[in-house]
Coordinates of C-alpha atoms in Angstrom, one line a residue:
Chain A
M1 CA -35.7 21.2 -120.3
S2 CA -36.7 24.1 -118.2
D3 CA -40.2 25.7 -118.4
A4 CA -38.6 29.0 -119.0
A5 CA -36.8 27.7 -122.0
V6 CA -39.9 26.9 -123.9
H7 CA -42.1 29.6 -122.5
D8 CA -44.4 31.2 -124.9
D9 CA -44.3 28.5 -127.6
H10 CA -47.4 30.2 -129.1
H11 CA -45.1 33.2 -129.7
D12 CA -42.6 31.0 -131.6
H13 CA -43.7 32.3 -135.0
K14 CA -41.0 32.9 -137.6
P15 CA -41.1 35.6 -140.3
T16 CA -41.1 34.0 -143.7
G17 CA -39.6 34.7 -147.1
I18 CA -36.5 36.8 -147.9
G19 CA -37.6 39.4 -145.3
R20 CA -36.8 36.9 -142.6
W21 CA -33.1 37.3 -143.5
L22 CA -32.9 40.8 -144.9
F23 CA -34.6 42.4 -141.9
S24 CA -33.7 39.8 -139.3
T25 CA -33.3 40.9 -135.7
N26 CA -33.1 37.3 -134.4
H27 CA -29.7 36.3 -133.0
K28 CA -30.0 32.8 -134.3
D29 CA -30.9 33.9 -137.9
I30 CA -28.1 36.5 -137.9
G31 CA -25.7 34.0 -136.5
T32 CA -26.6 31.6 -139.3
M33 CA -26.1 34.3 -141.9
Y34 CA -22.7 35.1 -140.5
L35 CA -21.7 31.4 -140.6
I36 CA -22.9 31.0 -144.2
F37 CA -21.1 34.1 -145.2
A38 CA -17.9 32.9 -143.5
L39 CA -18.1 29.5 -145.1
T40 CA -18.6 31.1 -148.5
M41 CA -15.6 33.4 -148.0
F42 CA -13.6 30.4 -146.7
F43 CA -14.1 28.8 -150.1
V44 CA -13.4 32.0 -152.0
G45 CA -10.1 32.5 -150.0
G46 CA -9.4 28.8 -150.4
A47 CA -9.8 29.0 -154.1
M48 CA -7.1 31.7 -154.1
A49 CA -4.9 29.5 -152.0
M50 CA -5.4 26.8 -154.6
V51 CA -4.2 29.2 -157.3
I52 CA -1.1 30.0 -155.2
R53 CA -0.3 26.3 -154.6
A54 CA -0.9 25.4 -158.3
E55 CA 1.6 28.1 -159.3
L56 CA 4.1 27.0 -156.8
F57 CA 3.7 23.3 -157.6
Q58 CA 6.9 23.5 -159.6
P59 CA 9.5 26.2 -160.2
G60 CA 9.0 28.7 -163.1
L61 CA 5.9 30.6 -164.0
Q62 CA 3.0 28.2 -165.0
F63 CA -0.4 29.6 -164.7
V64 CA -0.5 33.3 -163.6
N65 CA 1.6 36.3 -164.0
P66 CA 3.5 37.7 -160.9
Q67 CA 1.2 40.6 -160.5
F68 CA -1.9 38.3 -160.3
F69 CA 0.0 36.0 -158.0
N70 CA 0.7 38.9 -155.6
S71 CA -3.0 39.8 -155.8
M72 CA -3.8 36.2 -154.8
T73 CA -1.6 36.2 -151.7
T74 CA -2.9 39.6 -150.7
V75 CA -6.6 39.1 -151.2
H76 CA -6.4 35.5 -149.9
A77 CA -5.3 36.9 -146.6
L78 CA -7.8 39.7 -146.5
V79 CA -10.7 37.4 -147.4
M80 CA -9.7 34.7 -144.9
I81 CA -9.0 37.0 -142.0
F82 CA -11.9 39.6 -142.4
G83 CA -14.3 37.5 -144.4
A84 CA -14.0 34.0 -143.0
L85 CA -12.5 33.9 -139.6
M86 CA -13.9 37.0 -138.0
P87 CA -17.4 36.5 -139.3
A88 CA -17.3 32.8 -138.2
G89 CA -16.4 33.9 -134.7
V90 CA -19.1 36.5 -134.6
G91 CA -21.6 34.0 -136.0
L92 CA -20.9 31.6 -133.2
A93 CA -21.1 34.4 -130.7
N94 CA -24.4 35.5 -132.1
W95 CA -25.8 32.0 -131.9
M96 CA -24.4 31.0 -128.6
I97 CA -23.9 34.0 -126.3
P98 CA -27.6 34.7 -125.6
L99 CA -28.3 30.9 -125.2
M100 CA -25.3 30.6 -122.8
I101 CA -26.2 33.6 -120.6
G102 CA -29.9 33.0 -120.6
A103 CA -30.8 36.2 -122.6
P104 CA -33.7 36.3 -125.1
D105 CA -31.6 37.9 -127.8
M106 CA -28.7 40.3 -128.4
A107 CA -28.9 43.7 -126.7
M108 CA -29.3 45.7 -129.9
P109 CA -30.9 43.4 -132.6
R110 CA -31.2 46.0 -135.3
M111 CA -27.6 47.0 -135.0
N112 CA -26.8 43.3 -135.1
N113 CA -28.6 43.1 -138.5
M114 CA -26.6 46.1 -139.8
S115 CA -23.3 44.7 -138.6
F116 CA -23.9 41.6 -140.7
W117 CA -25.2 43.3 -143.8
L118 CA -22.2 45.6 -144.1
L119 CA -20.1 42.6 -144.7
P120 CA -21.4 41.5 -148.2
F121 CA -21.2 45.1 -149.4
S122 CA -17.6 45.4 -148.1
F123 CA -16.5 42.3 -149.8
T124 CA -18.3 43.2 -153.0
L125 CA -16.1 46.4 -153.0
L126 CA -13.0 44.5 -152.3
L127 CA -13.5 41.7 -154.8
S128 CA -14.7 44.1 -157.5
T129 CA -11.1 45.5 -157.6
F130 CA -10.2 42.4 -159.7
F131 CA -12.1 43.9 -162.6
M132 CA -10.6 47.4 -162.3
E133 CA -7.7 49.2 -164.0
G134 CA -4.6 48.2 -162.0
G135 CA -6.2 45.0 -160.7
A136 CA -6.8 43.9 -157.1
P137 CA -4.6 44.8 -154.1
A138 CA -1.2 43.1 -154.6
G139 CA 1.1 44.7 -152.0
G140 CA 0.3 42.3 -149.2
W141 CA -2.6 42.4 -146.7
T142 CA -0.5 44.7 -144.5
M143 CA -1.0 47.5 -147.1
Y144 CA 2.5 49.0 -146.4
P145 CA 3.2 52.3 -148.1
P146 CA 4.6 53.3 -150.5
L147 CA 4.0 49.9 -152.2
V148 CA 0.3 50.1 -151.6
F149 CA 0.1 53.3 -153.6
Q150 CA 1.0 51.4 -156.7
L151 CA -2.5 50.0 -156.7
G152 CA -4.6 51.5 -159.4
D153 CA -8.3 52.3 -159.4
G154 CA -8.9 49.7 -156.7
F155 CA -7.1 51.7 -154.0
P156 CA -10.1 53.7 -152.6
F157 CA -12.2 50.6 -152.8
L158 CA -9.7 48.7 -150.6
I159 CA -9.7 51.5 -148.1
F160 CA -13.5 51.9 -148.0
A161 CA -13.9 48.1 -147.7
V162 CA -11.5 48.1 -144.7
H163 CA -13.5 51.0 -143.1
L164 CA -16.8 49.1 -143.5
L165 CA -15.3 46.0 -142.0
G166 CA -14.1 48.0 -139.1
I167 CA -17.5 49.6 -138.5
S168 CA -19.1 46.2 -138.7
S169 CA -16.7 44.7 -136.2
I170 CA -17.0 47.6 -133.8
M171 CA -20.8 47.4 -133.9
G172 CA -20.7 43.7 -133.3
A173 CA -18.3 44.2 -130.3
I174 CA -20.6 46.9 -128.8
N175 CA -23.5 44.5 -129.1
I176 CA -21.6 41.7 -127.4
I177 CA -20.4 43.9 -124.5
A178 CA -23.9 45.3 -123.9
T179 CA -25.5 41.9 -124.1
V180 CA -23.1 40.3 -121.6
F181 CA -23.1 43.3 -119.2
N182 CA -26.8 43.9 -119.2
M183 CA -28.7 40.7 -120.2
R184 CA -27.3 37.9 -118.1
A185 CA -29.8 35.7 -116.3
P186 CA -30.3 36.1 -112.6
G187 CA -27.4 34.3 -110.8
M188 CA -25.2 34.4 -113.9
T189 CA -22.3 36.3 -112.3
F190 CA -19.2 37.1 -114.3
M191 CA -17.2 34.3 -112.7
R192 CA -20.0 31.9 -113.6
L193 CA -19.9 32.8 -117.3
P194 CA -19.0 30.0 -119.7
L195 CA -15.4 30.4 -121.0
F196 CA -16.7 31.0 -124.5
V197 CA -18.5 34.0 -123.3
W198 CA -15.5 35.3 -121.4
T199 CA -13.2 34.9 -124.4
W200 CA -15.8 36.9 -126.4
I201 CA -16.1 39.8 -124.0
I202 CA -12.3 40.1 -124.0
T203 CA -12.2 39.8 -127.8
A204 CA -14.9 42.5 -128.0
F205 CA -12.7 44.9 -126.0
L206 CA -9.8 44.0 -128.2
L207 CA -11.9 44.9 -131.2
I208 CA -12.9 48.3 -129.7
A209 CA -9.2 49.1 -129.0
A210 CA -7.6 47.7 -132.2
M211 CA -10.0 48.3 -135.1
P212 CA -10.1 52.1 -134.8
V213 CA -6.3 52.1 -135.0
L214 CA -6.5 50.2 -138.3
A215 CA -9.2 52.6 -139.5
G216 CA -6.9 55.5 -138.5
G217 CA -4.0 54.0 -140.4
V218 CA -5.9 53.4 -143.6
T219 CA -7.6 56.9 -143.4
M220 CA -4.1 58.3 -143.4
L221 CA -3.2 56.2 -146.4
L222 CA -6.2 57.6 -148.2
T223 CA -5.4 61.2 -147.4
D224 CA -1.8 60.7 -148.4
K225 CA -2.9 59.4 -151.8
F226 CA -5.7 61.9 -152.5
F227 CA -5.5 64.9 -150.2
G228 CA -1.9 65.9 -150.2
T229 CA -0.9 64.8 -146.7
A230 CA 2.4 63.2 -146.0
F231 CA 1.9 61.0 -143.0
F232 CA 3.9 58.2 -144.6
D233 CA 5.8 60.2 -147.3
A234 CA 9.4 60.8 -146.3
A235 CA 9.7 63.6 -149.0
G236 CA 6.9 65.5 -147.2
G237 CA 8.4 65.0 -143.7
G238 CA 6.4 61.8 -142.9
D239 CA 7.7 58.3 -142.2
P240 CA 6.7 55.1 -144.1
L241 CA 7.7 53.1 -141.0
L242 CA 5.0 54.9 -139.0
F243 CA 2.4 52.9 -140.9
Q244 CA 4.0 49.6 -140.0
H245 CA 3.9 50.6 -136.3
V246 CA 0.2 51.7 -136.6
F247 CA -0.7 48.6 -138.6
W248 CA 0.9 46.1 -136.2
F249 CA -0.5 47.9 -133.2
F250 CA -3.8 46.7 -134.7
G251 CA -2.4 43.6 -136.3
H252 CA -1.0 41.8 -133.3
P253 CA -4.2 42.1 -131.1
E254 CA -6.0 41.0 -134.3
V255 CA -4.3 37.7 -134.0
Y256 CA -5.9 37.3 -130.5
I257 CA -9.2 38.6 -131.8
L258 CA -9.1 35.6 -134.0
V259 CA -7.7 33.0 -131.6
L260 CA -9.4 33.8 -128.3
P261 CA -12.9 32.7 -129.4
S262 CA -11.3 29.4 -130.6
F263 CA -9.8 29.0 -127.2
G264 CA -13.2 29.7 -125.7
I265 CA -14.8 27.0 -127.9
I266 CA -12.3 24.3 -127.0
S267 CA -12.8 25.3 -123.3
Q268 CA -16.4 24.2 -123.8
I269 CA -15.7 21.1 -125.7
I270 CA -12.9 19.5 -123.7
P271 CA -14.8 19.4 -120.3
T272 CA -17.8 17.9 -122.1
F273 CA -15.9 15.0 -123.6
A274 CA -13.5 14.5 -120.6
R275 CA -16.6 14.5 -118.4
K276 CA -14.9 16.8 -115.9
P277 CA -15.3 20.5 -115.1
L278 CA -12.8 22.8 -116.7
F279 CA -9.6 22.7 -114.6
G280 CA -8.6 26.2 -113.3
Y281 CA -11.6 28.2 -114.4
S282 CA -10.4 31.4 -112.8
S283 CA -6.9 31.1 -114.1
M284 CA -8.3 30.6 -117.6
V285 CA -10.2 33.9 -117.3
Y286 CA -7.1 35.7 -116.0
A287 CA -4.8 34.1 -118.6
T288 CA -7.2 35.1 -121.4
A289 CA -7.2 38.7 -120.1
S290 CA -3.4 38.7 -119.7
I291 CA -2.9 37.5 -123.3
A292 CA -5.2 40.3 -124.5
F293 CA -3.4 42.9 -122.4
L294 CA 0.1 41.8 -123.4
S295 CA -1.0 41.8 -127.1
F296 CA -0.8 45.6 -127.1
F297 CA 2.9 45.6 -126.2
V298 CA 4.4 43.3 -128.7
W299 CA 3.6 44.8 -132.1
A300 CA 7.2 45.6 -133.2
H301 CA 8.2 41.9 -133.2
H302 CA 6.6 41.9 -136.6
M303 CA 9.1 44.5 -137.8
F304 CA 12.5 43.7 -136.1
A305 CA 14.1 43.7 -139.5
V306 CA 13.4 47.5 -140.1
G307 CA 16.0 48.3 -137.5
M308 CA 15.3 49.8 -134.2
P309 CA 17.2 50.7 -131.0
L310 CA 18.6 47.8 -129.0
A311 CA 16.4 48.8 -126.1
G312 CA 13.3 48.5 -128.3
E313 CA 14.4 45.2 -129.7
L314 CA 14.9 43.8 -126.1
F315 CA 11.6 45.3 -124.9
F316 CA 9.6 43.7 -127.7
M317 CA 11.5 40.4 -127.5
Y318 CA 10.8 40.0 -123.7
A319 CA 7.2 41.2 -124.0
T320 CA 6.7 38.5 -126.7
M321 CA 8.2 35.8 -124.5
M322 CA 5.9 36.9 -121.7
I323 CA 2.8 36.0 -123.7
A324 CA 4.0 32.4 -123.6
V325 CA 3.3 32.3 -119.9
P326 CA -0.6 32.8 -119.9
T327 CA -0.8 30.7 -123.1
G328 CA 1.1 28.0 -121.2
V329 CA -1.4 28.3 -118.4
K330 CA -4.2 27.6 -120.8
I331 CA -2.5 24.6 -122.5
F332 CA -1.8 23.2 -119.0
N333 CA -5.4 23.7 -117.9
W334 CA -6.8 22.0 -121.0
T335 CA -4.4 19.1 -120.5
A336 CA -5.3 18.9 -116.8
T337 CA -9.0 18.9 -117.6
M338 CA -8.4 15.7 -119.7
W339 CA -6.2 14.1 -117.1
K340 CA -8.0 11.1 -115.6
G341 CA -11.2 12.1 -117.4
S342 CA -13.7 9.6 -118.9
M343 CA -12.7 10.7 -122.3
T344 CA -14.4 9.9 -125.6
F345 CA -13.3 11.1 -128.9
E346 CA -16.3 12.4 -130.9
T347 CA -15.5 14.8 -133.8
P348 CA -15.6 18.0 -131.7
M349 CA -13.2 16.6 -129.2
L350 CA -10.8 15.4 -132.0
F351 CA -10.8 18.9 -133.4
A352 CA -10.2 20.4 -129.9
I353 CA -7.3 18.1 -129.3
G354 CA -6.0 19.0 -132.8
V355 CA -6.1 22.7 -131.7
L356 CA -4.1 21.8 -128.5
F357 CA -1.3 20.0 -130.3
M358 CA -1.0 22.0 -133.5
F359 CA -1.6 25.5 -132.1
S360 CA 1.3 24.6 -129.8
I361 CA 3.5 24.0 -132.8
G362 CA 2.6 27.5 -134.1
G363 CA 3.1 28.9 -130.6
F364 CA 6.6 27.4 -130.3
S365 CA 7.7 28.7 -133.7
G366 CA 6.2 32.1 -132.6
V367 CA 8.6 32.1 -129.6
M368 CA 11.4 31.2 -131.9
M369 CA 10.6 34.3 -134.1
G370 CA 10.2 36.5 -131.0
I371 CA 14.0 36.1 -130.4
T372 CA 15.3 39.2 -132.2
P373 CA 18.7 38.0 -133.4
V374 CA 17.3 34.9 -135.1
D375 CA 14.2 36.6 -136.5
F376 CA 16.5 38.3 -139.0
Q377 CA 17.2 34.8 -140.4
Y378 CA 13.5 33.9 -140.5
H379 CA 12.1 37.3 -141.7
D380 CA 10.1 37.2 -144.9
T381 CA 10.7 33.4 -145.4
Y382 CA 8.4 30.5 -145.6
F383 CA 9.2 29.8 -141.9
I384 CA 6.9 32.8 -141.1
V385 CA 4.2 31.4 -143.5
A386 CA 4.5 28.1 -141.7
H387 CA 4.2 29.7 -138.3
F388 CA 1.1 31.8 -138.9
H389 CA -0.7 29.2 -140.8
Y390 CA -0.2 26.7 -137.9
V391 CA -1.7 29.4 -135.7
I392 CA -4.6 30.2 -138.0
V393 CA -5.5 26.9 -139.6
P394 CA -5.2 24.2 -136.9
G395 CA -5.3 26.8 -134.1
I396 CA -8.3 28.8 -135.1
I397 CA -10.1 27.1 -138.0
F398 CA -10.0 23.7 -136.3
G399 CA -11.5 25.4 -133.2
I400 CA -14.3 27.0 -135.2
I401 CA -15.0 23.6 -137.0
G402 CA -15.0 21.9 -133.6
G403 CA -17.5 24.4 -132.4
I404 CA -19.7 23.8 -135.4
Y405 CA -19.7 20.0 -134.8
Y406 CA -20.3 20.6 -131.1
W407 CA -23.3 22.8 -131.5
L408 CA -24.7 21.6 -134.8
P409 CA -27.1 19.1 -133.2
K410 CA -28.3 21.8 -130.9
W411 CA -28.9 24.1 -133.9
T412 CA -30.5 21.6 -136.2
G413 CA -32.1 19.1 -133.8
H414 CA -30.3 16.3 -135.6
M415 CA -27.1 14.4 -134.9
Y416 CA -24.5 14.8 -137.6
D417 CA -22.8 11.8 -139.3
E418 CA -20.1 10.9 -136.9
T419 CA -18.2 8.7 -139.4
L420 CA -18.0 11.5 -142.0
G421 CA -17.0 13.9 -139.2
K422 CA -14.1 11.7 -138.2
W423 CA -13.0 11.3 -141.9
H424 CA -13.1 15.1 -142.1
F425 CA -10.9 15.4 -139.0
W426 CA -8.3 12.9 -140.0
L427 CA -8.0 14.0 -143.6
S428 CA -7.8 17.6 -142.5
T429 CA -5.2 16.8 -139.8
I430 CA -2.9 14.8 -142.1
S431 CA -3.2 17.1 -145.0
V432 CA -2.7 20.3 -143.0
N433 CA 0.6 19.0 -141.7
V434 CA 1.7 17.9 -145.2
L435 CA 0.7 21.4 -146.3
F436 CA 2.4 23.5 -143.6
F437 CA 5.1 21.5 -141.8
P438 CA 7.5 21.4 -144.7
M439 CA 7.2 25.2 -145.0
H440 CA 9.4 25.3 -141.9
F441 CA 12.2 23.4 -143.8
I442 CA 12.1 25.5 -147.0
G443 CA 11.8 28.7 -144.9
L444 CA 14.9 27.9 -142.9
A445 CA 16.6 27.0 -146.2
G446 CA 15.9 30.5 -147.4
M447 CA 12.8 30.4 -149.6
P448 CA 11.3 33.9 -149.6
R449 CA 7.5 34.3 -149.2
R450 CA 5.2 36.2 -151.7
I451 CA 7.3 35.1 -154.7
P452 CA 5.7 33.2 -157.6
D453 CA 9.0 31.4 -158.7
Y454 CA 11.8 29.8 -156.7
S455 CA 15.1 28.0 -156.8
T456 CA 14.9 24.4 -158.0
Q457 CA 16.3 23.2 -154.6
F458 CA 12.9 23.9 -153.1
A459 CA 11.0 22.0 -155.8
D460 CA 10.3 18.7 -154.1
W461 CA 8.9 20.2 -150.9
N462 CA 6.8 22.6 -152.8
A463 CA 5.2 19.8 -154.8
I464 CA 4.4 18.0 -151.6
I465 CA 3.0 21.1 -150.0
S466 CA 0.8 21.7 -153.0
I467 CA -0.6 18.2 -152.7
G468 CA -1.3 18.7 -149.0
G469 CA -3.1 21.9 -149.9
I470 CA -5.3 20.3 -152.5
V471 CA -6.2 17.4 -150.2
F472 CA -7.0 19.9 -147.3
G473 CA -9.2 22.0 -149.5
L474 CA -11.1 19.1 -150.8
S475 CA -11.5 17.7 -147.3
Q476 CA -13.5 20.7 -146.3
L477 CA -16.2 19.7 -148.7
I478 CA -16.9 16.8 -146.4
M479 CA -17.9 19.3 -143.7
V480 CA -20.3 21.0 -146.1
W481 CA -21.9 17.7 -146.9
V482 CA -22.1 16.8 -143.2
V483 CA -23.8 20.1 -142.4
I484 CA -26.3 19.8 -145.3
K485 CA -27.1 16.2 -144.3
C486 CA -27.6 17.2 -140.7
I487 CA -29.9 20.1 -141.6
R488 CA -32.0 17.8 -143.8
G489 CA -32.5 15.0 -141.2
G490 CA -30.8 12.3 -139.1
E491 CA -31.0 10.9 -135.7
K492 CA -32.9 13.2 -133.3
A493 CA -30.7 15.1 -130.9
T494 CA -31.6 15.2 -127.3
D495 CA -31.8 18.6 -125.4
E496 CA -28.5 17.8 -123.7
V497 CA -27.0 16.5 -127.0
W498 CA -23.8 15.2 -125.3
E499 CA -23.6 13.1 -122.3
G500 CA -21.2 15.3 -120.5
A501 CA -22.6 18.7 -121.7
H502 CA -23.5 21.4 -119.2
G503 CA -24.7 25.0 -119.6
L504 CA -27.9 26.9 -120.2
E505 CA -27.8 26.2 -124.0
F506 CA -28.3 22.5 -123.2
T507 CA -31.4 23.1 -121.1
L508 CA -33.2 24.3 -124.3
P509 CA -34.8 21.9 -126.8
S510 CA -32.8 20.9 -129.9
P511 CA -33.4 23.0 -132.0
P512 CA -34.1 25.9 -129.7
P513 CA -37.3 27.8 -130.2
F514 CA -37.1 30.9 -132.4
H515 CA -37.5 33.1 -129.2
S516 CA -35.7 31.4 -126.3
F517 CA -35.4 32.5 -122.7
T518 CA -38.3 35.0 -122.8
T519 CA -38.4 34.3 -119.1
P520 CA -34.9 34.3 -117.6
P521 CA -33.7 31.0 -116.0
E522 CA -32.1 31.0 -112.5
V523 CA -28.4 30.1 -112.4
T524 CA -26.8 28.7 -109.3
E525 CA -23.2 28.0 -108.4
A526 CA -23.8 24.2 -108.8
S527 CA -25.4 24.6 -112.3
A528 CA -22.8 27.0 -113.5
H529 CA -19.7 25.0 -112.9
S530 CA -21.0 21.4 -112.8
Chain B
M1 CA -43.5 46.4 -130.4
S2 CA -43.9 50.1 -130.2
N3 CA -42.2 52.1 -127.4
N4 CA -45.6 52.5 -125.6
D5 CA -46.0 48.7 -125.3
K6 CA -42.7 48.3 -123.4
T7 CA -42.7 47.7 -119.7
A8 CA -40.8 49.9 -117.4
A9 CA -38.1 47.2 -117.0
E10 CA -37.8 46.8 -120.7
K11 CA -37.4 50.6 -121.1
E12 CA -34.8 50.6 -118.4
L13 CA -32.9 47.8 -120.0
A14 CA -33.0 49.6 -123.4
A15 CA -31.6 52.7 -121.8
K16 CA -28.8 50.7 -120.1
N17 CA -27.9 49.1 -123.4
M18 CA -27.9 52.4 -125.2
R19 CA -25.7 53.9 -122.5
I20 CA -23.1 51.2 -123.0
A21 CA -23.3 51.5 -126.7
I22 CA -22.7 55.2 -126.6
I23 CA -19.8 54.9 -124.1
V24 CA -18.0 52.2 -126.1
G25 CA -18.8 53.8 -129.4
V26 CA -17.4 57.1 -128.3
A27 CA -14.3 55.3 -127.0
A28 CA -13.8 53.6 -130.3
F29 CA -14.2 56.8 -132.3
G30 CA -11.9 58.5 -129.8
F31 CA -9.1 56.0 -130.6
Y32 CA -9.7 56.6 -134.3
A33 CA -9.5 60.3 -134.0
A34 CA -6.6 60.2 -131.6
I35 CA -4.5 58.1 -133.9
V36 CA -5.0 60.4 -136.9
L37 CA -4.7 63.7 -134.9
T38 CA -1.5 62.5 -133.1
Y39 CA 0.4 62.3 -136.3
M40 CA -1.1 65.3 -138.0
K41 CA 1.5 67.9 -138.5

């Protein structure tokens, strides 16, 4: 433990009471609030997924009417993407970036507080639409016009909620950029930054470029609905397809906004448990930047079926294929890091390897869909649902969960229950494949997405999928119990936590003091990449 | 901590942070305005 790390212990006083959380400017407290909020939203969105799977357990209409079913699919996506995954990533960034770069806190702590507290208000607006005339949004999370205009009183609430989310994300991104650019410890050059920090800088720039585009799109929806404009109204000289272009210009980079931090997390975990430095550090940085750059040139692969000129189809098809190259570099580097390593398989490593295998499944089906002629076959089927859930659940959520297990002893000062962690991993892994893999089969056989009823030929697989969904949902309660147990006590964690762990965060005590790195540590080449 | 209690280095860091925040914030707002104005007829 460095002297700098524990400098000024007598200043390590914490505010108390509700004010500690309401007015917090401490990156660890704000990170904790983000993570608790994300976990809450994960279960809210998960409950909606349970309604969907209960309805689809067998053909016919069982529990909910079609309108409510459509609200479930729509709000499930909005809650999971904007309420669970993004806040979880920002929570981990808040907790870990200052510790990893040797900074005392985030660059703008008050703005950090505001970024967080916009989220509960935004989701209150969104979820309140369930109690309004016309119900909750039901036209899909993509909010395509003219369908989205069928939404009743909830429409302006949806638009305002999305605006607030965008403002929150942009403020968070500004904070991360300023923190990493200005507050690195002496010797912490850019090419010595931990990969998790690198993935977050790139993600922050993606947020700055992509979120305003979404905000612009939904502003135009708002003015079309209430102020007589015709951006997307063909009768007024507008074009409904314009919204799809605008939305996916945001939407595809959004996928990488979600997945890059997960890549960063497993880039921290794999070297620790392989007991080897990350293979190809520089190429990892360049591959991450390349993925982010290319993500702005592939948006129309989400809308091949609308019809576009052949040149456009070819451009977007080849650009989509190109993303497989830097992604392949990353997969290769993670594999090469493990090659001949002294590997052990603690829970974070299991989740990281899970990401490696199962994100690849989602990646391969993504390449399949990027091929324009065959995309017409897959479009709007369960094959698409299978693809993006493989990317999001075992690709992103497993990465976040791996990060939580990896850093939990550092945060709490206690080791978590390894046996329960492994139960969580194996139950999640088996059930997630039972849940999503058969969706490929029923999708290829022609089952459409976003429909509450289906042909009886799909009945068997749907029953199996629903069972997988219920087991996956219940498995996540194990994680909640592990976290609560770890906070309450357990074997004391060392400062290093893991035998093979490196990085400034592991020079601090476990748990770190409320104010850490008030005197910046010195970083050398050897300490950065050891 | 009031502004008077800050050291010169802290004030310089705060100014640098503010500069980045303004540049990036203006860029973000610029993208937002550009996307709406581009399609305004």
